[in-house]
Tab-separated table of C-alpha atoms in Angstrom:
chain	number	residue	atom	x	y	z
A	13	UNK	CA	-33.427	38.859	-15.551
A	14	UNK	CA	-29.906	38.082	-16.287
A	15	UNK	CA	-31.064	36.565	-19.751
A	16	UNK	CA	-33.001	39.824	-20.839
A	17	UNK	CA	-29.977	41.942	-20.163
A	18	UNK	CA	-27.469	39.886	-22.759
A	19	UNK	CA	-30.558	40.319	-25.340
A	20	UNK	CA	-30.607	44.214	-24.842
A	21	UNK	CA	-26.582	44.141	-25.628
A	22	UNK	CA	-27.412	41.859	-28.396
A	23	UNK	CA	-29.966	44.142	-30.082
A	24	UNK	CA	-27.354	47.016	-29.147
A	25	UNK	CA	-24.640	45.345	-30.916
A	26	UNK	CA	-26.175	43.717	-33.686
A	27	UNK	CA	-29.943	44.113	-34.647
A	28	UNK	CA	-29.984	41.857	-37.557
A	29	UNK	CA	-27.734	38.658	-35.277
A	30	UNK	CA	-30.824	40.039	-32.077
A	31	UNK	CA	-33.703	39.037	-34.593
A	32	UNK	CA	-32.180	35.366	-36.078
A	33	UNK	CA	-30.634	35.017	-31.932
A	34	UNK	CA	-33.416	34.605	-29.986
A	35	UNK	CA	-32.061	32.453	-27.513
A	36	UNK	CA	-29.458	34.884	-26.728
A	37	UNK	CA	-26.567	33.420	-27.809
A	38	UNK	CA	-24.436	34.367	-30.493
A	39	UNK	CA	-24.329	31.884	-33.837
A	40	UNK	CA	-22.019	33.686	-36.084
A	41	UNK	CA	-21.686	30.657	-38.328
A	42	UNK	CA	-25.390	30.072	-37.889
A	43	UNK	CA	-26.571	33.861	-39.261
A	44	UNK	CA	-23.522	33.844	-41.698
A	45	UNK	CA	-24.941	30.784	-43.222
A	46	UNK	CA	-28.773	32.551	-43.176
A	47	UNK	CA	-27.479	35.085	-45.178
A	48	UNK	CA	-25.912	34.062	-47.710
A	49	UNK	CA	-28.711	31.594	-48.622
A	50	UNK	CA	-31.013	34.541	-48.302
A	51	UNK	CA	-28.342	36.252	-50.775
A	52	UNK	CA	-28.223	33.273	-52.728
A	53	UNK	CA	-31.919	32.429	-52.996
A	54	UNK	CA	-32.747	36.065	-54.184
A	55	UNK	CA	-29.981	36.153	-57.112
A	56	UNK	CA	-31.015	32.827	-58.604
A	57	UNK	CA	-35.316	33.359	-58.392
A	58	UNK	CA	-34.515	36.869	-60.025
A	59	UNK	CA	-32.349	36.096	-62.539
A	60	UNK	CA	-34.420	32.649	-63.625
A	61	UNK	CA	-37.040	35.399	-64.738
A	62	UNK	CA	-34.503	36.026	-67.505
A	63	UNK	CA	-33.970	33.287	-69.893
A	64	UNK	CA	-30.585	34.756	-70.798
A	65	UNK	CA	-29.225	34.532	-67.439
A	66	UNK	CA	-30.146	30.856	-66.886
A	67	UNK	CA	-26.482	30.013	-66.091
A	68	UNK	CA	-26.453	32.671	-63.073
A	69	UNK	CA	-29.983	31.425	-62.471
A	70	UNK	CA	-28.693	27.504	-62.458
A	71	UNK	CA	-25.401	28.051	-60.158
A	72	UNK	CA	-26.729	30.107	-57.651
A	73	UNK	CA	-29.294	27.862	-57.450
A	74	UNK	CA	-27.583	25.216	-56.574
A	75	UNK	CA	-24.849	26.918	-54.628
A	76	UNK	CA	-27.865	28.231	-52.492
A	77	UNK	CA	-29.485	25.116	-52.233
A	78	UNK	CA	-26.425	22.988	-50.714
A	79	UNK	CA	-26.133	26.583	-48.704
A	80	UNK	CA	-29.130	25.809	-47.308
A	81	UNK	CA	-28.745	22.301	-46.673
A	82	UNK	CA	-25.708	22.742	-45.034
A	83	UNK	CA	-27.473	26.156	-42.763
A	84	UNK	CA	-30.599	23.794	-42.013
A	85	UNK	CA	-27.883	20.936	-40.648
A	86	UNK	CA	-26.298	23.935	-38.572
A	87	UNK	CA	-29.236	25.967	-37.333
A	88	UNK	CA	-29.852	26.601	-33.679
A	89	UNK	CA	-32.868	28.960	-33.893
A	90	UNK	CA	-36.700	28.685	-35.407
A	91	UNK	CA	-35.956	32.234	-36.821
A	92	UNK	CA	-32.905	30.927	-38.639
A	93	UNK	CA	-34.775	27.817	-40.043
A	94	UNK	CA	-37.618	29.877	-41.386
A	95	UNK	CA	-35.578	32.272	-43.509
A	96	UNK	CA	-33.272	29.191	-44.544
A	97	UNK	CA	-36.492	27.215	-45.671
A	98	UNK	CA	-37.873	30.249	-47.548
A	99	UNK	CA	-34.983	31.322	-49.530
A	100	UNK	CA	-33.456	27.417	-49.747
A	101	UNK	CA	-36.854	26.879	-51.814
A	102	UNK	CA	-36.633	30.373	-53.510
A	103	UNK	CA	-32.876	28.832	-54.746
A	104	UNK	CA	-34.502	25.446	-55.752
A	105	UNK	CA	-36.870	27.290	-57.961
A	106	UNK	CA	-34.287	29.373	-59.663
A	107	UNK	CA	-32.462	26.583	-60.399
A	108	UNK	CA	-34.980	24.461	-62.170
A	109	UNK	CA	-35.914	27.219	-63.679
A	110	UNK	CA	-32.356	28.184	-64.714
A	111	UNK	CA	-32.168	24.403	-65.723
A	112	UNK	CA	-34.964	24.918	-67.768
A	113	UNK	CA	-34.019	27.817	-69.856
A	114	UNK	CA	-29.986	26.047	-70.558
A	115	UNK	CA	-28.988	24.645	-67.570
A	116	UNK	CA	-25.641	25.233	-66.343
A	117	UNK	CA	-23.209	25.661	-69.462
């Protein structure tokens, strides 16, 4: 029971760390790292839509890609792993794409 009552003041404290957490435990690095791949990885597959914005598209791409290398190495959690795969791959594709269209000059 003791492990169901540090969830509930997880989810009270923090309902985005309570959904990546699910062991329980706090990974501040860990979710810090999630997010800004997921920040990353959504910049650089919108702007690769735009072929005037391949240079945004191209570096955060491949900021978000060693992002999520580096969050995959780290991760403790499936949850973490499955948004870092998703949005590492949504970075990858920006930045060929933002390769592409100019590359990165």
């Amino acid at each position: 029971m003791a492990q169901s009552t540090d969830r509930q003041q997880v989810v009270r404290r923090n309902p985005l760390a309570a959904m990546f957490n699910t062991d329980g435990k706090p990974h501040p690095l860990e979710n810090t790292l999630t997010a800004i791949t997921a920040v990353l990885g959504t910049i650089a597959i919108v702007t690769c839509a735009f072929r005037g914005l391949h240079m945004l598209a191209s570096w955060t791409g491949l900021a978000g890609v060693i992002t999520a290398g580096f969050a995959q190495y780290k991760s403790a959690t499936t949850a973490e792993r499955f948004v870092i795969v998703i949005f590492g791959g949504a970075a990858a594709v920006g930045l060929g794409i933002g390769l592409a269209h100019g590359g990165l000059t």
